GROMACS .gro file of C-alpha atoms in nm:
model
  424
    1LYS     CA    1  -0.041   2.356  -7.982
    2LEU     CA    2   0.061   2.201  -7.663
    3GLY     CA    3  -0.321   2.124  -7.577
    4LEU     CA    4  -0.327   1.898  -7.873
    5ILE     CA    5  -0.040   1.645  -7.736
    6CYS     CA    6  -0.110   1.396  -7.482
    7LYS     CA    7   0.146   1.269  -7.279
    8PRO     CA    8   0.336   1.021  -7.480
    9THR     CA    9   0.373   0.638  -7.428
   10MET     CA   10   0.726   0.470  -7.384
   11GLY     CA   11   0.648   0.340  -7.776
   12SER     CA   12   0.671   0.711  -7.871
   13ILE     CA   13   0.929   0.840  -7.675
   14ASN     CA   14   1.157   0.563  -7.830
   15ASN     CA   15   1.022   0.607  -8.191
   16GLU     CA   16   1.323   0.761  -8.330
   17GLN     CA   17   1.215   0.721  -8.681
   18THR     CA   18   0.954   1.017  -8.691
   19GLY     CA   19   0.990   1.164  -8.342
   20LEU     CA   20   0.632   1.254  -8.371
   21LEU     CA   21   0.345   1.121  -8.196
   22THR     CA   22   0.091   0.894  -8.346
   23ASP     CA   23  -0.282   0.957  -8.416
   24SER     CA   24  -0.375   0.797  -8.074
   25GLU     CA   25  -0.166   1.054  -7.904
   26SER     CA   26  -0.233   1.378  -8.098
   27THR     CA   27  -0.584   1.544  -8.189
   28ARG     CA   28  -0.608   1.590  -8.601
   29HIS     CA   29  -0.608   1.961  -8.633
   30GLY     CA   30  -0.499   1.987  -9.013
   31ASN     CA   31  -0.641   1.823  -9.325
   32ALA     CA   32  -0.350   1.777  -9.559
   33ASN     CA   33  -0.246   1.401  -9.658
   34PHE     CA   34   0.089   1.269  -9.750
   35ARG     CA   35   0.109   1.354 -10.118
   36GLU     CA   36  -0.015   1.730 -10.034
   37THR     CA   37   0.238   1.776  -9.763
   38THR     CA   38   0.501   1.668  -9.978
   39THR     CA   39   0.386   1.895 -10.278
   40THR     CA   40   0.376   2.184 -10.043
   41ILE     CA   41   0.720   2.144  -9.921
   42ALA     CA   42   0.872   2.104 -10.242
   43LYS     CA   43   0.711   2.407 -10.372
   44THR     CA   44   0.828   2.577 -10.049
   45CYS     CA   45   1.192   2.519 -10.152
   46MET     CA   46   1.139   2.582 -10.520
   47GLY     CA   47   1.116   2.955 -10.543
   48THR     CA   48   1.292   3.234 -10.695
   49GLY     CA   49   1.636   3.068 -10.542
   50THR     CA   50   1.639   2.819 -10.838
   51LEU     CA   51   1.735   3.127 -11.045
   52ALA     CA   52   2.074   3.119 -10.899
   53LEU     CA   53   2.122   2.760 -10.923
   54ALA     CA   54   2.345   2.753 -11.267
   55TYR     CA   55   2.543   3.014 -11.118
   56ALA     CA   56   2.587   2.791 -10.796
   57ALA     CA   57   2.687   2.503 -11.013
   58SER     CA   58   2.930   2.752 -11.199
   59GLN     CA   59   3.115   2.859 -10.858
   60GLY     CA   60   3.063   2.530 -10.642
   61GLY     CA   61   3.211   2.281 -10.940
   62LEU     CA   62   3.043   1.957 -11.013
   63LEU     CA   63   3.089   1.751 -10.663
   64LEU     CA   64   2.905   2.001 -10.472
   65SER     CA   65   2.649   2.075 -10.726
   66THR     CA   66   2.574   1.735 -10.764
   67PHE     CA   67   2.676   1.507 -10.411
   68GLY     CA   68   2.662   1.859 -10.207
   69LEU     CA   69   2.314   1.942 -10.311
   70CYS     CA   70   2.195   1.597 -10.166
   71LEU     CA   71   2.379   1.651  -9.841
   72ILE     CA   72   2.210   1.986  -9.795
   73GLY     CA   73   1.903   1.847  -9.858
   74GLY     CA   74   1.970   1.571  -9.630
   75TRP     CA   75   2.083   1.844  -9.371
   76ASN     CA   76   1.744   1.982  -9.373
   77ALA     CA   77   1.581   1.688  -9.334
   78TYR     CA   78   1.821   1.598  -9.016
   79ALA     CA   79   1.730   1.951  -8.913
   80MET     CA   80   1.339   1.878  -8.954
   81HIS     CA   81   1.380   1.558  -8.755
   82ARG     CA   82   1.522   1.713  -8.440
   83LEU     CA   83   1.253   1.968  -8.430
   84CYS     CA   84   1.001   1.690  -8.428
   85LEU     CA   85   1.180   1.479  -8.189
   86CYS     CA   86   1.183   1.769  -7.960
   87LEU     CA   87   0.787   1.748  -7.948
   88LYS     CA   88   0.807   1.456  -7.738
   89TYR     CA   89   0.945   1.629  -7.443
   90LEU     CA   90   0.701   1.921  -7.419
   91PRO     CA   91   0.460   1.667  -7.193
   92GLU     CA   92   0.778   1.637  -6.961
   93SER     CA   93   0.841   2.009  -6.924
   94THR     CA   94   0.804   2.154  -6.549
   95LYS     CA   95   0.798   2.494  -6.708
   96PRO     CA   96   0.481   2.702  -6.708
   97ASP     CA   97   0.294   2.703  -6.998
   98PRO     CA   98   0.407   3.019  -7.256
   99PRO     CA   99   0.185   3.309  -7.333
  100SER     CA  100  -0.128   3.237  -7.538
  101GLY     CA  101  -0.110   3.282  -7.897
  102THR     CA  102   0.262   3.123  -7.930
  103SER     CA  103   0.351   2.945  -8.191
  104MET     CA  104   0.477   2.551  -8.196
  105PHE     CA  105   0.835   2.692  -8.265
  106GLY     CA  106   0.801   2.945  -7.990
  107LYS     CA  107   0.673   2.674  -7.752
  108VAL     CA  108   0.992   2.445  -7.805
  109ALA     CA  109   1.192   2.728  -7.722
  110TRP     CA  110   0.989   2.829  -7.447
  111HIS     CA  111   1.034   2.502  -7.263
  112THR     CA  112   1.398   2.480  -7.379
  113PHE     CA  113   1.551   2.785  -7.284
  114GLY     CA  114   1.273   2.996  -7.102
  115PRO     CA  115   1.109   3.328  -7.189
  116VAL     CA  116   1.500   3.431  -7.354
  117GLY     CA  117   1.473   3.137  -7.594
  118LEU     CA  118   1.117   3.253  -7.698
  119HIS     CA  119   1.161   3.583  -7.788
  120LEU     CA  120   1.539   3.535  -7.931
  121SER     CA  121   1.366   3.238  -8.150
  122ASP     CA  122   1.059   3.501  -8.249
  123ILE     CA  123   1.326   3.769  -8.372
  124LEU     CA  124   1.543   3.513  -8.576
  125MET     CA  125   1.225   3.398  -8.724
  126ILE     CA  126   1.041   3.707  -8.815
  127SER     CA  127   1.340   3.880  -8.913
  128LEU     CA  128   1.422   3.584  -9.159
  129LEU     CA  129   1.065   3.569  -9.321
  130ILE     CA  130   1.016   3.929  -9.314
  131GLY     CA  131   1.351   3.956  -9.501
  132ILE     CA  132   1.272   3.703  -9.763
  133LEU     CA  133   0.937   3.835  -9.842
  134VAL     CA  134   1.088   4.183  -9.884
  135ALA     CA  135   1.313   4.032 -10.098
  136TYR     CA  136   1.040   3.847 -10.303
  137GLN     CA  137   0.838   4.198 -10.341
  138ASP     CA  138   1.152   4.344 -10.494
  139ALA     CA  139   1.161   4.058 -10.750
  140ILE     CA  140   0.826   4.104 -10.839
  141VAL     CA  141   0.875   4.481 -10.917
  142SER     CA  142   1.169   4.403 -11.136
  143PHE     CA  143   0.998   4.114 -11.325
  144LEU     CA  144   0.698   4.328 -11.396
  145GLN     CA  145   0.887   4.619 -11.557
  146GLY     CA  146   0.867   4.656 -11.910
  147THR     CA  147   0.571   4.351 -11.921
  148PRO     CA  148   0.214   4.403 -12.046
  149LEU     CA  149   0.068   4.363 -11.710
  150THR     CA  150   0.273   4.665 -11.521
  151THR     CA  151   0.072   4.953 -11.433
  152GLY     CA  152   0.360   5.197 -11.495
  153SER     CA  153   0.436   5.236 -11.159
  154SER     CA  154   0.627   5.001 -10.930
  155ALA     CA  155   0.445   5.114 -10.584
  156LEU     CA  156   0.128   5.058 -10.742
  157ASP     CA  157   0.233   4.716 -10.888
  158ALA     CA  158   0.431   4.597 -10.589
  159PHE     CA  159   0.079   4.690 -10.380
  160VAL     CA  160  -0.158   4.518 -10.641
  161THR     CA  161   0.063   4.180 -10.581
  162SER     CA  162   0.070   4.228 -10.179
  163ILE     CA  163  -0.316   4.201 -10.189
  164VAL     CA  164  -0.306   3.871 -10.393
  165ILE     CA  165  -0.081   3.733 -10.141
  166ALA     CA  166  -0.233   3.841  -9.844
  167GLY     CA  167  -0.582   3.723  -9.976
  168ILE     CA  168  -0.419   3.352 -10.049
  169ALA     CA  169  -0.253   3.379  -9.713
  170THR     CA  170  -0.580   3.349  -9.530
  171VAL     CA  171  -0.618   3.019  -9.530
  172PRO     CA  172  -0.620   2.850  -9.164
  173ASP     CA  173  -0.272   2.631  -9.224
  174MET     CA  174  -0.036   2.483  -9.476
  175GLY     CA  175  -0.279   2.197  -9.555
  176HIS     CA  176  -0.490   2.441  -9.745
  177LEU     CA  177  -0.229   2.537  -9.958
  178SER     CA  178  -0.140   2.201 -10.148
  179THR     CA  179  -0.335   2.332 -10.446
  180VAL     CA  180  -0.152   2.668 -10.497
  181SER     CA  181   0.178   2.479 -10.466
  182ALA     CA  182   0.057   2.216 -10.715
  183VAL     CA  183   0.016   2.492 -10.969
  184GLY     CA  184   0.326   2.713 -10.844
  185LEU     CA  185   0.551   2.378 -10.912
  186GLY     CA  186   0.392   2.319 -11.259
  187VAL     CA  187   0.452   2.698 -11.362
  188LEU     CA  188   0.831   2.668 -11.256
  189ALA     CA  189   0.857   2.344 -11.440
  190SER     CA  190   0.746   2.501 -11.746
  191THR     CA  191   0.915   2.798 -11.733
  192PHE     CA  192   1.261   2.615 -11.690
  193VAL     CA  193   1.147   2.420 -12.002
  194ILE     CA  194   1.136   2.728 -12.213
  195ILE     CA  195   1.478   2.864 -12.045
  196ALA     CA  196   1.622   2.559 -12.172
  197LEU     CA  197   1.516   2.595 -12.472
  198LYS     CA  198   1.613   2.952 -12.542
  199GLY     CA  199   1.962   2.836 -12.418
  200GLY     CA  200   2.283   2.858 -12.670
  201GLN     CA  201   2.471   2.538 -12.801
  202PRO     CA  202   2.561   2.293 -12.518
  203SER     CA  203   2.918   2.354 -12.392
  204LEU     CA  204   3.146   2.209 -12.131
  205SER     CA  205   3.372   2.525 -12.072
  206GLY     CA  206   3.143   2.629 -11.747
  207TYR     CA  207   3.200   2.270 -11.590
  208HIS     CA  208   3.505   2.258 -11.260
  209LEU     CA  209   3.529   1.947 -11.089
  210TRP     CA  210   3.619   2.168 -10.782
  211PRO     CA  211   3.527   2.534 -10.716
  212PRO     CA  212   3.737   2.753 -10.960
  213ASN     CA  213   3.770   3.021 -10.709
  214GLY     CA  214   3.838   2.839 -10.420
  215LEU     CA  215   3.682   2.958 -10.085
  216VAL     CA  216   3.502   3.241 -10.232
  217GLY     CA  217   3.325   3.006 -10.502
  218MET     CA  218   3.223   2.747 -10.236
  219SER     CA  219   3.056   3.025 -10.024
  220HIS     CA  220   2.875   3.177 -10.316
  221TRP     CA  221   2.774   2.793 -10.396
  222PHE     CA  222   2.677   2.781 -10.055
  223GLY     CA  223   2.470   3.094  -9.984
  224CYS     CA  224   2.278   3.018 -10.288
  225VAL     CA  225   2.176   2.658 -10.207
  226VAL     CA  226   2.096   2.735  -9.844
  227PHE     CA  227   1.815   2.987  -9.953
  228SER     CA  228   1.726   2.708 -10.222
  229TYR     CA  229   1.610   2.491  -9.948
  230GLY     CA  230   1.510   2.683  -9.628
  231VAL     CA  231   1.193   2.468  -9.512
  232VAL     CA  232   1.332   2.376  -9.170
  233PRO     CA  233   1.167   2.708  -9.016
  234LEU     CA  234   0.836   2.595  -9.139
  235THR     CA  235   0.851   2.241  -8.961
  236TYR     CA  236   0.587   2.285  -8.709
  237ASN     CA  237   0.360   2.463  -8.976
  238PHE     CA  238   0.353   2.143  -9.202
  239TYR     CA  239   0.281   1.951  -8.882
  240GLU     CA  240   0.003   2.146  -8.779
  241GLY     CA  241  -0.153   2.135  -9.143
  242MET     CA  242  -0.106   1.741  -9.160
  243ALA     CA  243  -0.450   1.498  -9.071
  244ARG     CA  244  -0.160   1.280  -8.973
  245PRO     CA  245   0.152   1.439  -8.825
  246GLN     CA  246   0.384   1.138  -8.787
  247GLN     CA  247   0.365   1.120  -9.181
  248LEU     CA  248   0.588   1.438  -9.158
  249MET     CA  249   0.928   1.322  -9.194
  250PRO     CA  250   0.872   1.049  -9.463
  251ALA     CA  251   0.685   1.347  -9.664
  252ALA     CA  252   1.006   1.563  -9.624
  253SER     CA  253   1.232   1.299  -9.693
  254LEU     CA  254   1.074   1.229 -10.028
  255ALA     CA  255   1.013   1.608 -10.080
  256LEU     CA  256   1.395   1.686 -10.048
  257SER     CA  257   1.492   1.412 -10.224
  258LEU     CA  258   1.312   1.497 -10.552
  259VAL     CA  259   1.379   1.871 -10.504
  260ALA     CA  260   1.748   1.778 -10.433
  261MET     CA  261   1.728   1.576 -10.763
  262ALA     CA  262   1.557   1.879 -10.953
  263TYR     CA  263   1.802   2.095 -10.832
  264VAL     CA  264   2.077   1.902 -10.991
  265ILE     CA  265   1.914   1.875 -11.313
  266ILE     CA  266   1.825   2.224 -11.330
  267GLY     CA  267   2.226   2.360 -11.211
  268CYS     CA  268   2.426   2.133 -11.391
  269GLY     CA  269   2.171   2.127 -11.704
  270LEU     CA  270   2.114   2.519 -11.729
  271LEU     CA  271   2.514   2.556 -11.674
  272LEU     CA  272   2.567   2.332 -11.984
  273LEU     CA  273   2.360   2.575 -12.221
  274TYR     CA  274   2.444   2.900 -12.031
  275PRO     CA  275   2.838   2.819 -11.935
  276ALA     CA  276   2.885   3.224 -11.891
  277VAL     CA  277   2.641   3.256 -11.644
  278SER     CA  278   2.742   3.524 -11.375
  279GLY     CA  279   2.410   3.570 -11.161
  280ASP     CA  280   2.068   3.450 -11.170
  281ILE     CA  281   2.001   3.282 -11.516
  282MET     CA  282   1.723   3.564 -11.592
  283GLY     CA  283   2.027   3.794 -11.659
  284GLU     CA  284   2.120   3.567 -11.961
  285LEU     CA  285   1.784   3.613 -12.141
  286PRO     CA  286   1.709   3.881 -12.380
  287THR     CA  287   1.541   4.168 -12.254
  288THR     CA  288   1.248   4.197 -12.490
  289GLY     CA  289   1.057   3.970 -12.687
  290ILE     CA  290   0.747   3.733 -12.629
  291ILE     CA  291   0.939   3.460 -12.442
  292PRO     CA  292   1.157   3.641 -12.238
  293THR     CA  293   0.819   3.833 -12.124
  294LEU     CA  294   0.654   3.519 -12.043
  295VAL     CA  295   0.906   3.373 -11.851
  296ARG     CA  296   0.908   3.720 -11.638
  297LEU     CA  297   0.558   3.693 -11.578
  298ALA     CA  298   0.569   3.300 -11.504
  299PHE     CA  299   0.810   3.390 -11.241
  300VAL     CA  300   0.584   3.656 -11.102
  301LEU     CA  301   0.336   3.403 -11.051
  302VAL     CA  302   0.582   3.173 -10.901
  303ILE     CA  303   0.655   3.439 -10.628
  304VAL     CA  304   0.282   3.502 -10.561
  305LEU     CA  305   0.182   3.164 -10.507
  306THR     CA  306   0.556   3.079 -10.262
  307SER     CA  307   0.507   3.431 -10.070
  308PRO     CA  308   0.176   3.284  -9.906
  309LEU     CA  309   0.389   2.983  -9.750
  310LEU     CA  310   0.622   3.223  -9.538
  311LEU     CA  311   0.344   3.496  -9.473
  312LEU     CA  312   0.135   3.250  -9.304
  313PRO     CA  313   0.379   3.134  -9.049
  314CYS     CA  314   0.529   3.507  -9.022
  315GLY     CA  315   0.178   3.603  -8.969
  316GLU     CA  316   0.093   3.345  -8.670
  317MET     CA  317   0.383   3.478  -8.480
  318VAL     CA  318   0.269   3.820  -8.489
  319GLU     CA  319  -0.074   3.736  -8.425
  320GLY     CA  320   0.049   3.524  -8.095
  321LYS     CA  321   0.240   3.851  -7.996
  322ILE     CA  322  -0.066   4.094  -8.023
  323ILE     CA  323  -0.311   3.835  -7.829
  324ALA     CA  324  -0.023   3.758  -7.556
  325ALA     CA  325  -0.004   4.156  -7.522
  326THR     CA  326  -0.388   4.258  -7.549
  327GLY     CA  327  -0.558   3.966  -7.426
  328ILE     CA  328  -0.810   3.980  -7.731
  329SER     CA  329  -0.920   3.653  -7.888
  330HIS     CA  330  -0.825   3.507  -8.254
  331THR     CA  331  -1.076   3.640  -8.501
  332PRO     CA  332  -1.065   3.586  -8.869
  333TRP     CA  333  -1.021   3.947  -8.890
  334LEU     CA  334  -0.733   3.990  -8.670
  335GLN     CA  335  -0.593   3.704  -8.910
  336GLY     CA  336  -0.664   3.871  -9.226
  337GLY     CA  337  -0.536   4.213  -9.102
  338VAL     CA  338  -0.187   4.123  -8.987
  339ARG     CA  339  -0.120   3.928  -9.297
  340PHE     CA  340  -0.264   4.204  -9.495
  341SER     CA  341  -0.044   4.455  -9.289
  342ILE     CA  342   0.307   4.254  -9.316
  343CYS     CA  343   0.241   4.256  -9.697
  344VAL     CA  344   0.207   4.638  -9.678
  345VAL     CA  345   0.528   4.699  -9.482
  346CYS     CA  346   0.727   4.428  -9.695
  347THR     CA  347   0.590   4.636 -10.013
  348ALA     CA  348   0.663   4.966  -9.869
  349THR     CA  349   1.016   4.885  -9.770
  350SER     CA  350   1.113   4.733 -10.092
  351ILE     CA  351   0.980   5.047 -10.278
  352ALA     CA  352   1.067   5.324 -10.039
  353VAL     CA  353   1.401   5.202  -9.937
  354PRO     CA  354   1.559   4.982 -10.196
  355GLY     CA  355   1.910   4.962 -10.019
  356PHE     CA  356   1.730   4.820  -9.719
  357VAL     CA  357   1.688   4.497  -9.914
  358VAL     CA  358   2.040   4.447  -9.932
  359VAL     CA  359   2.050   4.473  -9.518
  360LEU     CA  360   1.781   4.235  -9.495
  361SER     CA  361   1.975   4.000  -9.714
  362PHE     CA  362   2.238   4.007  -9.469
  363VAL     CA  363   1.999   3.939  -9.147
  364GLY     CA  364   1.820   3.678  -9.342
  365CYS     CA  365   2.141   3.511  -9.446
  366CYS     CA  366   2.227   3.477  -9.059
  367SER     CA  367   1.892   3.398  -8.957
  368MET     CA  368   1.861   3.102  -9.221
  369SER     CA  369   2.167   2.953  -9.102
  370LEU     CA  370   2.087   2.963  -8.748
  371VAL     CA  371   1.729   2.877  -8.758
  372CYS     CA  372   1.794   2.582  -9.014
  373PHE     CA  373   2.128   2.438  -8.873
  374VAL     CA  374   2.217   2.560  -8.544
  375LEU     CA  375   1.857   2.582  -8.344
  376PRO     CA  376   1.749   2.236  -8.393
  377PRO     CA  377   2.014   2.051  -8.259
  378VAL     CA  378   2.070   2.298  -7.986
  379PHE     CA  379   1.682   2.248  -7.913
  380HIS     CA  380   1.706   1.871  -7.909
  381VAL     CA  381   2.054   1.862  -7.706
  382ALA     CA  382   1.887   2.087  -7.456
  383SER     CA  383   1.530   1.910  -7.447
  384ALA     CA  384   1.722   1.581  -7.410
  385ARG     CA  385   1.936   1.688  -7.124
  386ASN     CA  386   1.745   1.456  -6.871
  387GLU     CA  387   1.825   1.162  -7.053
  388GLN     CA  388   1.999   0.921  -6.849
  389LYS     CA  389   2.272   0.823  -7.110
  390TRP     CA  390   2.484   1.012  -7.386
  391ASN     CA  391   2.390   0.839  -7.703
  392PHE     CA  392   2.525   0.847  -8.072
  393GLY     CA  393   2.233   1.080  -8.143
  394LEU     CA  394   2.320   1.362  -7.895
  395ALA     CA  395   2.681   1.328  -8.007
  396PHE     CA  396   2.601   1.372  -8.354
  397ASP     CA  397   2.375   1.676  -8.281
  398THR     CA  398   2.679   1.832  -8.100
  399LEU     CA  399   2.866   1.787  -8.382
  400MET     CA  400   2.605   1.947  -8.630
  401ILE     CA  401   2.616   2.236  -8.389
  402LEU     CA  402   2.942   2.297  -8.436
  403TRP     CA  403   2.932   2.248  -8.833
  404GLY     CA  404   2.623   2.469  -8.822
  405MET     CA  405   2.802   2.740  -8.676
  406THR     CA  406   3.064   2.738  -8.945
  407SER     CA  407   2.791   2.753  -9.188
  408THR     CA  408   2.664   3.058  -9.045
  409LEU     CA  409   2.995   3.224  -9.061
  410ILE     CA  410   3.042   3.105  -9.423
  411ALA     CA  411   2.669   3.245  -9.494
  412THR     CA  412   2.728   3.547  -9.321
  413GLY     CA  413   3.063   3.619  -9.511
  414TYR     CA  414   2.884   3.528  -9.847
  415ALA     CA  415   2.619   3.817  -9.759
  416LEU     CA  416   2.860   4.061  -9.683
  417HIS     CA  417   3.045   4.012  -9.989
  418GLN     CA  418   2.731   4.075 -10.181
  419ILE     CA  419   2.683   4.391  -9.968
  420TYR     CA  420   3.011   4.498 -10.049
  421GLU     CA  421   3.090   4.362 -10.391
  422PRO     CA  422   2.919   4.670 -10.598
  423LYS     CA  423   3.162   4.916 -10.407
  424HIS     CA  424   3.480   4.750 -10.583
   0.00000   0.00000   0.00000
């Protein structure tokens, strides 16, 4: 919140390591410490996207599935850092304050590009988060089918889990989800151990140094990996949830490094055991039996524990729009009602219009690349336009904007391929 950030001193303006204000320059408004934030960031990354890592490794080859995974993790850290650096320019902005209830991401967009920037960024963010939530609901329904916990009705299964997700997401900020994140990481690790034990004899037949299918394989790898990280849109939510926000970038760097190493192990390790994988790893498991059932139920739990991390920022943006339009004050009833309503809408969409999930996948893919890789350097270059000299950081931002736009085209092509592939 702008009122929580005081005018920075010269020392904080020149602080390129964290881009955040010190304790004396900002009011603490969260309760998460360094370890809790690191855990939450790691869990935000490690959701159902991990199921596609073995397939991504088979499509991308060993070089992309090792060094490339680490580079994408570093790219996410760079983008988060750029968003953090934008905060130091907010007190210097000559624009009027944005509407009441605007999210931190929206405030940066407002002070950078005005009302148009605010509305466009909100559209991108909300479409991205809702697209992922709809896909999560669809995954929950498919995983519960044939298990003892299903009610026998896809609609009822989705509705019950949406109530649980909405209940978890009523916490004030990300800092309160650290325990949930830790449980989710534990369940995820145990699940992959079980999947590995169910694998066949190790075989190197699935390994290739380079992408075996050329640019098509690279686009498949990129699309899978981008969705397996995707923490950049939540940068300011992590920031607001921390007791000491200037520790955000060290926590993010550690979390993304650990996630990158885990992804290399999961992707390359499972490809060794499932060399013929042609999609998510769940498709390689038997459809019946105790172990496959436990794995599916475990992933339902992982999704239920991951969804609140996305529902919370989406709800905050919608709440801000309602407050700005009606002038009502923020209350727990408004917060809970909005987040529950989003869950219901996502659930109804995934059940009533199954094909819409594919469309949202396309929209989400475009939004993910734009929000993660294009907007952060664009915001930073625009925020720093009054700097006296052009420095290496701004030049690098320009280069990353061009590369981010290229990656958006790649991700969009991947999504289009996924849409039309079943038809051929």
